[in-house]
XYZ file of C-alpha atoms in Angstrom:
67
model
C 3.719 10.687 -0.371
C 5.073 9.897 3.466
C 4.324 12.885 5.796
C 7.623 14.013 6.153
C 7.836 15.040 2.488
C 4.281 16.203 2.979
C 5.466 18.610 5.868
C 8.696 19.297 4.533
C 6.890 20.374 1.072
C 4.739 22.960 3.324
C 7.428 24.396 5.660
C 8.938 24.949 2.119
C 6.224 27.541 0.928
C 4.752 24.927 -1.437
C 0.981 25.967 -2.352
C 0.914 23.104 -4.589
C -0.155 20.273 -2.198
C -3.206 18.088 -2.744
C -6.569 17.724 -0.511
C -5.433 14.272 0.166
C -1.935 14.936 1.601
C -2.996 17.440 3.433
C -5.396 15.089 5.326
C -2.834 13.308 5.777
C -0.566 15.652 7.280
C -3.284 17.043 9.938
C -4.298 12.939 10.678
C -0.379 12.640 10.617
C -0.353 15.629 13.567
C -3.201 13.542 15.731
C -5.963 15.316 14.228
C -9.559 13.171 13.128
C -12.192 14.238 10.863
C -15.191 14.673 12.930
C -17.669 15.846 10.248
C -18.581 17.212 6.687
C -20.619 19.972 5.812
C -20.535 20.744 2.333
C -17.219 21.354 1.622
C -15.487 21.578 4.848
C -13.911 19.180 6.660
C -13.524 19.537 10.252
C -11.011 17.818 12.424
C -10.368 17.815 16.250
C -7.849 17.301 18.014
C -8.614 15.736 21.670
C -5.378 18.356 23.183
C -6.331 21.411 20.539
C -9.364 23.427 21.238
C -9.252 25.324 17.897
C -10.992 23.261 14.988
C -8.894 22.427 11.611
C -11.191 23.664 8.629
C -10.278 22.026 5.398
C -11.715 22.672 1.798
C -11.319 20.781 -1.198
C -10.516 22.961 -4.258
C -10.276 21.158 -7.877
C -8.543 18.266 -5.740
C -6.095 20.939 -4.024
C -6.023 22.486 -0.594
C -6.344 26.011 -0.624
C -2.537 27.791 0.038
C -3.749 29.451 2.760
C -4.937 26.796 4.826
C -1.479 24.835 3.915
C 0.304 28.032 5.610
C-alpha cells in the first residue's frame, strides 16, 4: 500500500493497519530506524527531538501508536 492510503487510512480512525505500513508511513514522514530492543523500534528524526516508539503486535501496530 502507497503512503497516502497508508495516511489517509490513519487520519480515518483505522486501528487496523499493519507493523509494516506503519514503518512505512513514519520512514515516509523522514523518520529512520535507529535501533531494536526487543520489541521496540525506535526511529529519529534528524529535525524531531522526540523518539518514534513502535511495537509489533501479531503483525499489527498497536491503535494507539497509529493515533
Amino acid at each position: 500500500m502507497n503512503k497516502r492510503k497508508i495516511l489517509e487510512r490513519a487520519l480515518a480512525g483505522s486501528k487496523n493497519i499493519s507493523f509494516s505500513d506503519m514503518i512505512t508511513l513514519v520512514e515516509g514522514f523522514g523518520f529512520r530506524l535507529s535501533r531494536v530492543k526487543g520489541s521496540h523500534h525506535i526511529f529519529t528524526h534528524p529535525r524531531v527531538v522526540e523518539l518514534v516508539n513502535l511495537q509489533n503486535v501479531k503483525g499489527k501496530a498497536k491503535p494507539y501508536q497509529i493515533r
